[in-house]
PDB file of C-alpha atoms in Angstrom:
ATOM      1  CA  UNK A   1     -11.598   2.243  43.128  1.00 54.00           C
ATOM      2  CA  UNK A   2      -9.373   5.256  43.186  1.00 60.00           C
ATOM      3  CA  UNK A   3      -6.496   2.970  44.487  1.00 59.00           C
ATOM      4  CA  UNK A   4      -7.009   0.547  41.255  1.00 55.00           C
ATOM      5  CA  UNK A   5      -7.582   3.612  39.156  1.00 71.00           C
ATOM      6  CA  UNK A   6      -4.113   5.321  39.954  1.00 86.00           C
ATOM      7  CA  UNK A   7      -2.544   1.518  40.073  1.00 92.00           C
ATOM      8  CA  UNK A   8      -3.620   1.496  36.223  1.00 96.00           C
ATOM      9  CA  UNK A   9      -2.701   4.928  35.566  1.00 96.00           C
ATOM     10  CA  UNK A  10       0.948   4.286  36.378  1.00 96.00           C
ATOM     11  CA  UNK A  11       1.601   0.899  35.230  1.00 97.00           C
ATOM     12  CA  UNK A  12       0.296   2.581  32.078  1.00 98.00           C
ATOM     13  CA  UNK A  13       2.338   6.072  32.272  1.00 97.00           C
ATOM     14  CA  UNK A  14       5.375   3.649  32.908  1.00 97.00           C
ATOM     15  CA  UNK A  15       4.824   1.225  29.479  1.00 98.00           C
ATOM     16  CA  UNK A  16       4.395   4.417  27.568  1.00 98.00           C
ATOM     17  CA  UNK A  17       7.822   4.953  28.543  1.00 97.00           C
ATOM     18  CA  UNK A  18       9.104   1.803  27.998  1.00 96.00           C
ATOM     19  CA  UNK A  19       7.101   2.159  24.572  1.00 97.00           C
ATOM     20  CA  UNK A  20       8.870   5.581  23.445  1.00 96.00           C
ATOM     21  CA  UNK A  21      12.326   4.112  24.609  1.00 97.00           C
ATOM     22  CA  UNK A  22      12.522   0.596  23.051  1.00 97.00           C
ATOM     23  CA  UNK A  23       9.602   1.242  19.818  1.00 97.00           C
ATOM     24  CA  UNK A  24       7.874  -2.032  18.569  1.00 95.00           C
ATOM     25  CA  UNK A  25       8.903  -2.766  14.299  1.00 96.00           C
ATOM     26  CA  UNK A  26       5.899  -1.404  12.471  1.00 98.00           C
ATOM     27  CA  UNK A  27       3.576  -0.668  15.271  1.00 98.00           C
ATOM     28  CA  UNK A  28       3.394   3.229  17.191  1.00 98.00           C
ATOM     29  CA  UNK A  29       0.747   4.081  20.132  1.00 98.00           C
ATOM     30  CA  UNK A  30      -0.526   7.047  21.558  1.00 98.00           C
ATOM     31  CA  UNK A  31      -2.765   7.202  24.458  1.00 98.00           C
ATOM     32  CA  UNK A  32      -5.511   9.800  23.806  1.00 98.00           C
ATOM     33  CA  UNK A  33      -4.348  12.950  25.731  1.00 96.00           C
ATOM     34  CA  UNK A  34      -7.493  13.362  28.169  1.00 96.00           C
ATOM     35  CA  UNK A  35      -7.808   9.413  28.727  1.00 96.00           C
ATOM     36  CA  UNK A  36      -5.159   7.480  29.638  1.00 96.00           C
ATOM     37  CA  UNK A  37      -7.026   4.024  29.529  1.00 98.00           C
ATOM     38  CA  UNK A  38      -7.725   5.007  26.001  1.00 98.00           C
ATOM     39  CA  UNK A  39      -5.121   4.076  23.664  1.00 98.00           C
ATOM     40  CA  UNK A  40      -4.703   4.328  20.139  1.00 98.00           C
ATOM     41  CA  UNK A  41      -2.114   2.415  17.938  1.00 98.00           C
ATOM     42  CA  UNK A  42      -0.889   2.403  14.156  1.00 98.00           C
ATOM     43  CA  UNK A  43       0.291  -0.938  12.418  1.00 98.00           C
ATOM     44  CA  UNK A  44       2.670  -0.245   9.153  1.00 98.00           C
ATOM     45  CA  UNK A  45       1.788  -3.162   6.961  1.00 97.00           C
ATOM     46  CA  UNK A  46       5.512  -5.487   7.045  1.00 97.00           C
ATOM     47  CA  UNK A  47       6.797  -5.974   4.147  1.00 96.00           C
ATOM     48  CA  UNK A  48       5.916  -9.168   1.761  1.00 96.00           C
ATOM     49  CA  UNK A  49       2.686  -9.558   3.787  1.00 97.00           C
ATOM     50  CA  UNK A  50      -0.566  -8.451   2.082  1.00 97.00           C
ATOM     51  CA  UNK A  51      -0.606  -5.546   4.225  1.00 98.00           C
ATOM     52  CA  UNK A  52       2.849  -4.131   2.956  1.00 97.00           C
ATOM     53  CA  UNK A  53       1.729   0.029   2.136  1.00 96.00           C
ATOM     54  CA  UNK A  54      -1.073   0.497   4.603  1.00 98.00           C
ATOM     55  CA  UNK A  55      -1.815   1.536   7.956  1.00 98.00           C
ATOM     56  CA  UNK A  56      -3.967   0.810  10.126  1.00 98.00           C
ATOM     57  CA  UNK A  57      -5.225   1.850  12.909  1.00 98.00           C
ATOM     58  CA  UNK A  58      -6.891   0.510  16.070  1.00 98.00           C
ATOM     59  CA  UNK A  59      -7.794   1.092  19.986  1.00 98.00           C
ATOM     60  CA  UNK A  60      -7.064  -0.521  23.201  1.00 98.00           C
ATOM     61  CA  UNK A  61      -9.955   0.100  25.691  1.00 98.00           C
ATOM     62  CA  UNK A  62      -8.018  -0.392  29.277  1.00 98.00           C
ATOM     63  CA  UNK A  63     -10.056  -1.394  32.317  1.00 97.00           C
ATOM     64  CA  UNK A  64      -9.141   0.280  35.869  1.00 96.00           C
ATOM     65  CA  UNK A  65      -8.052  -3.136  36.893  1.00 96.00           C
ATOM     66  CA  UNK A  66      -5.568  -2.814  34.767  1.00 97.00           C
ATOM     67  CA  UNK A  67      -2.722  -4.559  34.443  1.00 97.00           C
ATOM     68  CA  UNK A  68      -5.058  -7.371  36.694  1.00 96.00           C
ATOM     69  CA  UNK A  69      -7.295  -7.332  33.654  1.00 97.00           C
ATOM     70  CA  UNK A  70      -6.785  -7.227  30.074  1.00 98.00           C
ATOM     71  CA  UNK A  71      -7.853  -4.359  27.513  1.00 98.00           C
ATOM     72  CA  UNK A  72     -10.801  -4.738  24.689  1.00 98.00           C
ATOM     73  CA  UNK A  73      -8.591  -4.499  21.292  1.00 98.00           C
ATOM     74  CA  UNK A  74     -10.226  -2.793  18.070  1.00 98.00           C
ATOM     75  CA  UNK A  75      -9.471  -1.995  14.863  1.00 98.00           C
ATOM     76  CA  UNK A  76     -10.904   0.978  12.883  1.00 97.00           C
ATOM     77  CA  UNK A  77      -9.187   1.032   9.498  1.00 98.00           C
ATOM     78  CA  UNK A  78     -10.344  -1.791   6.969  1.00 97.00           C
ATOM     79  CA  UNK A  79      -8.379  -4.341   6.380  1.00 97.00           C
ATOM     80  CA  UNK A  80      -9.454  -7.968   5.044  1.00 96.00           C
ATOM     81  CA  UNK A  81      -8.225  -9.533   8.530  1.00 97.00           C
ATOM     82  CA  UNK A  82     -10.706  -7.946  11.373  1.00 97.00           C
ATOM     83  CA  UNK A  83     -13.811  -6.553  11.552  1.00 96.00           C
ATOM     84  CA  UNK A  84     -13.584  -2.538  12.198  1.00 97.00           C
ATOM     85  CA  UNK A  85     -14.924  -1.331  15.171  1.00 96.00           C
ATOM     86  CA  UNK A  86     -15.773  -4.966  16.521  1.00 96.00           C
ATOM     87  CA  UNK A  87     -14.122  -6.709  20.104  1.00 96.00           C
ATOM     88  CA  UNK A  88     -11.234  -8.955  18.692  1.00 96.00           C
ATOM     89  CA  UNK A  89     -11.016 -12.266  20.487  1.00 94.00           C
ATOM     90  CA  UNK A  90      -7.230 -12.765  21.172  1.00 94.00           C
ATOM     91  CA  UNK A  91      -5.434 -14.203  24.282  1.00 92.00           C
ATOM     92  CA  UNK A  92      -4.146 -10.996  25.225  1.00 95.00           C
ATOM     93  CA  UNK A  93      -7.809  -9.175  25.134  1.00 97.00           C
ATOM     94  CA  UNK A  94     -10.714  -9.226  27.494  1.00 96.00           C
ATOM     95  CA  UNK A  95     -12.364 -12.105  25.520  1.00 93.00           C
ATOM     96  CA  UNK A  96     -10.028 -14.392  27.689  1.00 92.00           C
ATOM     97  CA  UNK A  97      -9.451 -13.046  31.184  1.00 94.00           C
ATOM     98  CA  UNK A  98      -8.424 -16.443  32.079  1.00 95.00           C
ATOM     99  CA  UNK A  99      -5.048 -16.624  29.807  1.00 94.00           C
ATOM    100  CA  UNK A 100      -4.256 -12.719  30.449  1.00 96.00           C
ATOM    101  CA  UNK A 101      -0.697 -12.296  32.443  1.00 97.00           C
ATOM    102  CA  UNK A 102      -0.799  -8.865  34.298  1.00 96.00           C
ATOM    103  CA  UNK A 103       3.092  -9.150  33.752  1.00 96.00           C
ATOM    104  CA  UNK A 104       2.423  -8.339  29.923  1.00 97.00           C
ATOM    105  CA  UNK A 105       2.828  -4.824  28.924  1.00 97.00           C
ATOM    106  CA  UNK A 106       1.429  -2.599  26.053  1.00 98.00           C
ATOM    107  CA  UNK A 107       4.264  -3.474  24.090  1.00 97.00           C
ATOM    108  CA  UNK A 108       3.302  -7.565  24.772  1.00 97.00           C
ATOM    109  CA  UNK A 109      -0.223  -6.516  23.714  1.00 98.00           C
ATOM    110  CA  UNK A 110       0.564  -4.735  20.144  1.00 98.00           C
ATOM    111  CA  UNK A 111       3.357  -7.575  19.464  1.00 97.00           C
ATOM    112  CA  UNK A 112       0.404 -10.225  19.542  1.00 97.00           C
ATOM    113  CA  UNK A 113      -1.554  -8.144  17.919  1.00 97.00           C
ATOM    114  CA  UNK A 114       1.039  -7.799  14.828  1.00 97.00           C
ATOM    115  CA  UNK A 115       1.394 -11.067  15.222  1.00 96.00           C
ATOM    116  CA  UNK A 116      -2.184 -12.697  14.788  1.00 96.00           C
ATOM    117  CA  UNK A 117      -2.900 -10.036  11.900  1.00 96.00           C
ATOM    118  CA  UNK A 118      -0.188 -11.411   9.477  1.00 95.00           C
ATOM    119  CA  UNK A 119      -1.570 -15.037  10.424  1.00 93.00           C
ATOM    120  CA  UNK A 120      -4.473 -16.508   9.009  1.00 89.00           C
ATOM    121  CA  UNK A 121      -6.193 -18.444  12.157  1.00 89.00           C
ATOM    122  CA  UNK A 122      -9.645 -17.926  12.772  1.00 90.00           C
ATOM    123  CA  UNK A 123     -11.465 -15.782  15.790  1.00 88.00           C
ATOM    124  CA  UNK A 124     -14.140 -14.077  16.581  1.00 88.00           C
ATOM    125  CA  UNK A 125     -14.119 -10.781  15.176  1.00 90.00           C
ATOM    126  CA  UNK A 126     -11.955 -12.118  11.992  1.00 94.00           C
ATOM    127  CA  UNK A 127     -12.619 -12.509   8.304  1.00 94.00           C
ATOM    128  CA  UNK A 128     -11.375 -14.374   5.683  1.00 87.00           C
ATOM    129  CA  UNK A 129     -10.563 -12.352   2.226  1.00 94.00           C
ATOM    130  CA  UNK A 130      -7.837 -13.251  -0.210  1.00 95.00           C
ATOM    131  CA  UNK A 131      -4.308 -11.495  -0.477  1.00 96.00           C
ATOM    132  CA  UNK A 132      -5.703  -9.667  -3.285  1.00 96.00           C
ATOM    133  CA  UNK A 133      -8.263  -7.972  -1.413  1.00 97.00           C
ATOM    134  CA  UNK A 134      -6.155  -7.351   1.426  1.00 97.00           C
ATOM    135  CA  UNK A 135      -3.860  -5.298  -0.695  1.00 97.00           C
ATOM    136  CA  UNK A 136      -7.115  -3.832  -1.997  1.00 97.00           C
ATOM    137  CA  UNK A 137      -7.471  -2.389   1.314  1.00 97.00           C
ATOM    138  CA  UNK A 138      -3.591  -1.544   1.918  1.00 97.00           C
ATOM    139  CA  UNK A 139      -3.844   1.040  -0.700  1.00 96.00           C
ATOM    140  CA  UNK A 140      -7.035   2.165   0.478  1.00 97.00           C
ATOM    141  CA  UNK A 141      -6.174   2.662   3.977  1.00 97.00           C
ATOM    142  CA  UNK A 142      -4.093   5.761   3.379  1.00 97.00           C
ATOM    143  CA  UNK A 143      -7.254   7.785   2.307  1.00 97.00           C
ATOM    144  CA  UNK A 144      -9.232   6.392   5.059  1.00 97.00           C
ATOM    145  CA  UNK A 145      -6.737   7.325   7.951  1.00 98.00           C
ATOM    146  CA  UNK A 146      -6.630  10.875   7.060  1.00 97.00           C
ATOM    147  CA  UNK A 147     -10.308  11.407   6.750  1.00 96.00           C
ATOM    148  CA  UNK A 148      -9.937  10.584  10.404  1.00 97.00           C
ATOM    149  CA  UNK A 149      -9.639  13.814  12.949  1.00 97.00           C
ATOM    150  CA  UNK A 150      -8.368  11.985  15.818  1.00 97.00           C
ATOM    151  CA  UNK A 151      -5.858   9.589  14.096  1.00 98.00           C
ATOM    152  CA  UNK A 152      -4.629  12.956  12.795  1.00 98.00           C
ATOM    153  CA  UNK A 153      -4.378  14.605  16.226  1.00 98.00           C
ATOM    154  CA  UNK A 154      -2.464  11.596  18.058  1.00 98.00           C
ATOM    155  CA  UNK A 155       0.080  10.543  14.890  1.00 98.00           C
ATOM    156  CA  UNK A 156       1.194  13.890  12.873  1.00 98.00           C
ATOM    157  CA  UNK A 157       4.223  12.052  11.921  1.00 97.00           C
ATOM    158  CA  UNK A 158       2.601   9.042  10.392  1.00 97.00           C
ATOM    159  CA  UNK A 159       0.248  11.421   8.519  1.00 98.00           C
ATOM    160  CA  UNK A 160       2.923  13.490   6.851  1.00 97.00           C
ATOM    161  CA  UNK A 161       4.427   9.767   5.719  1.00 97.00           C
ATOM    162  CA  UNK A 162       1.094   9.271   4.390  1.00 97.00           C
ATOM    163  CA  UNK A 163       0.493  12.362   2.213  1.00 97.00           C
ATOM    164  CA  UNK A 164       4.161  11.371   1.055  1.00 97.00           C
ATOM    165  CA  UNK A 165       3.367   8.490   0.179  1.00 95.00           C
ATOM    166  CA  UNK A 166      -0.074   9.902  -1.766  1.00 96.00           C
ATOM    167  CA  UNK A 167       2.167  12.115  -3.572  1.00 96.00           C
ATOM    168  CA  UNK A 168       4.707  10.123  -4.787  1.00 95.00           C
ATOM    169  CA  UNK A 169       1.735   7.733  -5.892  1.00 92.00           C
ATOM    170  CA  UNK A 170       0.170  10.779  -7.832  1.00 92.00           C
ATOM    171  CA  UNK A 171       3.349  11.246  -9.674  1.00 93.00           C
ATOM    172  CA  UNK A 172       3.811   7.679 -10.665  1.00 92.00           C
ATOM    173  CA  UNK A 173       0.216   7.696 -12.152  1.00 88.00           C
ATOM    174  CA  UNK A 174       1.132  11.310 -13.805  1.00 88.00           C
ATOM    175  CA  UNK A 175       3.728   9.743 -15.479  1.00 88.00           C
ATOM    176  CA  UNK A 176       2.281   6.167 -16.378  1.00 87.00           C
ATOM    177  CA  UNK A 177      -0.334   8.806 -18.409  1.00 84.00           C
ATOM    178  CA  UNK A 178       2.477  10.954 -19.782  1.00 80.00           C
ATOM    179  CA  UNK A 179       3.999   7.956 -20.890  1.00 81.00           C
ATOM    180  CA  UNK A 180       0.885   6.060 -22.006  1.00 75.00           C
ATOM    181  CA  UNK A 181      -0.387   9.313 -24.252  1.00 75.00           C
ATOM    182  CA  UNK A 182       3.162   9.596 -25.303  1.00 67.00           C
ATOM    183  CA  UNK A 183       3.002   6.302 -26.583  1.00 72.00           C
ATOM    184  CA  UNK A 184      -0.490   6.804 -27.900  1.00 73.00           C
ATOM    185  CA  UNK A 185       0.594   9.691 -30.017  1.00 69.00           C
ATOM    186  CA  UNK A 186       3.775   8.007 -31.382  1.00 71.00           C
ATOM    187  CA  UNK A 187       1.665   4.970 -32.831  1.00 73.00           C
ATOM    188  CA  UNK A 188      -0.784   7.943 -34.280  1.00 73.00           C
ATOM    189  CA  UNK A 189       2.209   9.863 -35.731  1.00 70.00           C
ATOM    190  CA  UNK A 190       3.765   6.497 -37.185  1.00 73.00           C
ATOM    191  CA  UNK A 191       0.928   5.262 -38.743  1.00 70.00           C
ATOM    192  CA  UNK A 192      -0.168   8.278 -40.343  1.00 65.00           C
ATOM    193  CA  UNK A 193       3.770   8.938 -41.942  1.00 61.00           C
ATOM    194  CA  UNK A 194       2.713   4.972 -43.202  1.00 65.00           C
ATOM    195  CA  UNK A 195      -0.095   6.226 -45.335  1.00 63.00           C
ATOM    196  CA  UNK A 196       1.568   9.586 -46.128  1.00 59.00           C
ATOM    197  CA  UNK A 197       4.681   7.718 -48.037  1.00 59.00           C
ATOM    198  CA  UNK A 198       2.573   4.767 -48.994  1.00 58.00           C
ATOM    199  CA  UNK A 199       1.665   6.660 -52.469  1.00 63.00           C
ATOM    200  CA  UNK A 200       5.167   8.392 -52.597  1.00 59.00           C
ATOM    201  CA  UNK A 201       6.646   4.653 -52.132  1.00 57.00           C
ATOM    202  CA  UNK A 202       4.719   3.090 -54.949  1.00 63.00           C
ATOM    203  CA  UNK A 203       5.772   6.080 -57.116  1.00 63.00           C
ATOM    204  CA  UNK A 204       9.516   5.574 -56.108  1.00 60.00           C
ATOM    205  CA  UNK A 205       8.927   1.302 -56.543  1.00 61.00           C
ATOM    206  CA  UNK A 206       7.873   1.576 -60.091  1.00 67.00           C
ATOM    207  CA  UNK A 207      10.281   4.272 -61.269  1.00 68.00           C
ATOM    208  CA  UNK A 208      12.982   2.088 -60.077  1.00 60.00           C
ATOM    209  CA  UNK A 209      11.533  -0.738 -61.847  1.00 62.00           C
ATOM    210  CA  UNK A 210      11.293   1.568 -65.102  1.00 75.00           C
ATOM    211  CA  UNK A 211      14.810   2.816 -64.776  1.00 75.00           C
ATOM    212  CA  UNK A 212      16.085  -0.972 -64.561  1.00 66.00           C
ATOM    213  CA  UNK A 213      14.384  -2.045 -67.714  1.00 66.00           C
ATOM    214  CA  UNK A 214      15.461   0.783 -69.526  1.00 67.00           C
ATOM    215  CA  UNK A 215      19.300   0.010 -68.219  1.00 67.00           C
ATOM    216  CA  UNK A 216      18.382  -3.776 -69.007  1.00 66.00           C
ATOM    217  CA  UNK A 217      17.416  -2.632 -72.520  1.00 64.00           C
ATOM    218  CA  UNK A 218      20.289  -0.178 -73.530  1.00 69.00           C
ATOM    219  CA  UNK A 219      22.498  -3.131 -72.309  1.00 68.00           C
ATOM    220  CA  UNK A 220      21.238  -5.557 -75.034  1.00 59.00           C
ATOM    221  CA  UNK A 221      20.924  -2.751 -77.361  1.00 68.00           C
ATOM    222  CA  UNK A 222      24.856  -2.159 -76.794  1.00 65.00           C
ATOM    223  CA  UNK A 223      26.102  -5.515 -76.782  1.00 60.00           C
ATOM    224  CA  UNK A 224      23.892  -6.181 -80.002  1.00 63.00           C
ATOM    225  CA  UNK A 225      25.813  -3.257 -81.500  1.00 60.00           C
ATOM    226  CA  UNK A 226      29.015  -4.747 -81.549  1.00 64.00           C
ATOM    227  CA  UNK A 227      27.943  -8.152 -82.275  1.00 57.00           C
ATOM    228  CA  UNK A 228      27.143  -6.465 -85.259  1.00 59.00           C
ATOM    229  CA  UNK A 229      30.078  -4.232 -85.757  1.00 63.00           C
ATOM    230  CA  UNK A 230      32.649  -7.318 -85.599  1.00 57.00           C
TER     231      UNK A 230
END
């Protein structure tokens, strides 16, 4: 047992390696620090997928036959594709020992992982929501994550990003409501300047009128006058 244990103990020490020197797009793993059959990974939702602005994270459970045997896959954040915290039936988990490769590497395993989750086929341990829901749960995710001690421990980087992220959010809404009240009070100020000159405009409209007639009348009155005088 201690032979398969250390055989799975490098293979894995070596695809960390490989991991850290040749990164995977939009996925980062950490093994937790006193476990190394524990693993723990991060998916950046791609862009133009419903997932685009979230994170999520997830676990790969190793065996000690590892790489003979394949890992149990997880995920822990919600996310409208997979049940949290259930045993995801893919071809490169334990739910099908018979199609596993021991050639395949971490890296192989969080690939096909990426890859099913921006799919829409059917497994166990998947559910079907719509896009909108999905991107319900991309925004949500951020929040989540960071109530989360141990995703905070393994992935400090990804966290800052995150409370980034949160910020910059905060601002936007800050200023949608600076803008909106702004907006608000404009209309306010405009209509009451409306009913202020309304009176003061009706006053001004029939003096006008006045002055005109009284022009129209000195008019005839002149032009009558010298008629007259001829």
């Amino acid at each position: 047992m201690n032979r398969i244990t250390n055989s799975a103990t490098a293979r894995l020490k070596q695809d960390y390696l490989r991991l850290k020197k040749d990164p995977i797009p939009y996925v980062v793993a950490e093994p937790v620090p006193s476990n190394i059959l524990e693993w723990h990974y991060v998916v950046k939702g791609p862009e133009k997928t419903p997932y685009e602005g979230g994170f999520y994270h997830g676990k790969l459970i190793f065996p000690v036959e590892f790489p003979f045997q394949p890992p149990s896959i997880y995920m822990t954040t919600p996310n409208g594709r997979f049940k949290v915290n259930t045993r995801l039936c893919l071809s490169i988990s334990d739910f099908h020992p018979d199609t596993w490769n021991p050639a395949w590497s971490v890296s192989t395993i969080l690939t096909g992982l990426l890859s099913f989750m921006i799919e829409n086929s059917p497994t166990m341990g998947s559910i079907n929501t719509s896009d909108y829901e999905k991107k319900q749960f991309a925004a949500q995710s951020l929040e989540y994550n960071l109530k989360d001690k141990l995703f905070c421990e393994l992935f400090p980087e990804t966290v800052e990003t995150i409370k980034a992220e949160l910020e910059h959010r905060k601002e936007l809404e800050k200023q949608a409501r600076h803008q909106s009240t702004a907006s608000e009070v404009s209309s306010l100020l405009r209509d009451q300047l409306q009913r202020d000159q309304s009176p003061l405009y009706n006053v001004l409209t029939n003096l006008v009128v006045i002055i005109g007639f009284a022009a129209f009348a000195f008019t005839v009155k002149y032009v009558l006058w010298s008629v007259a005088t001829e």
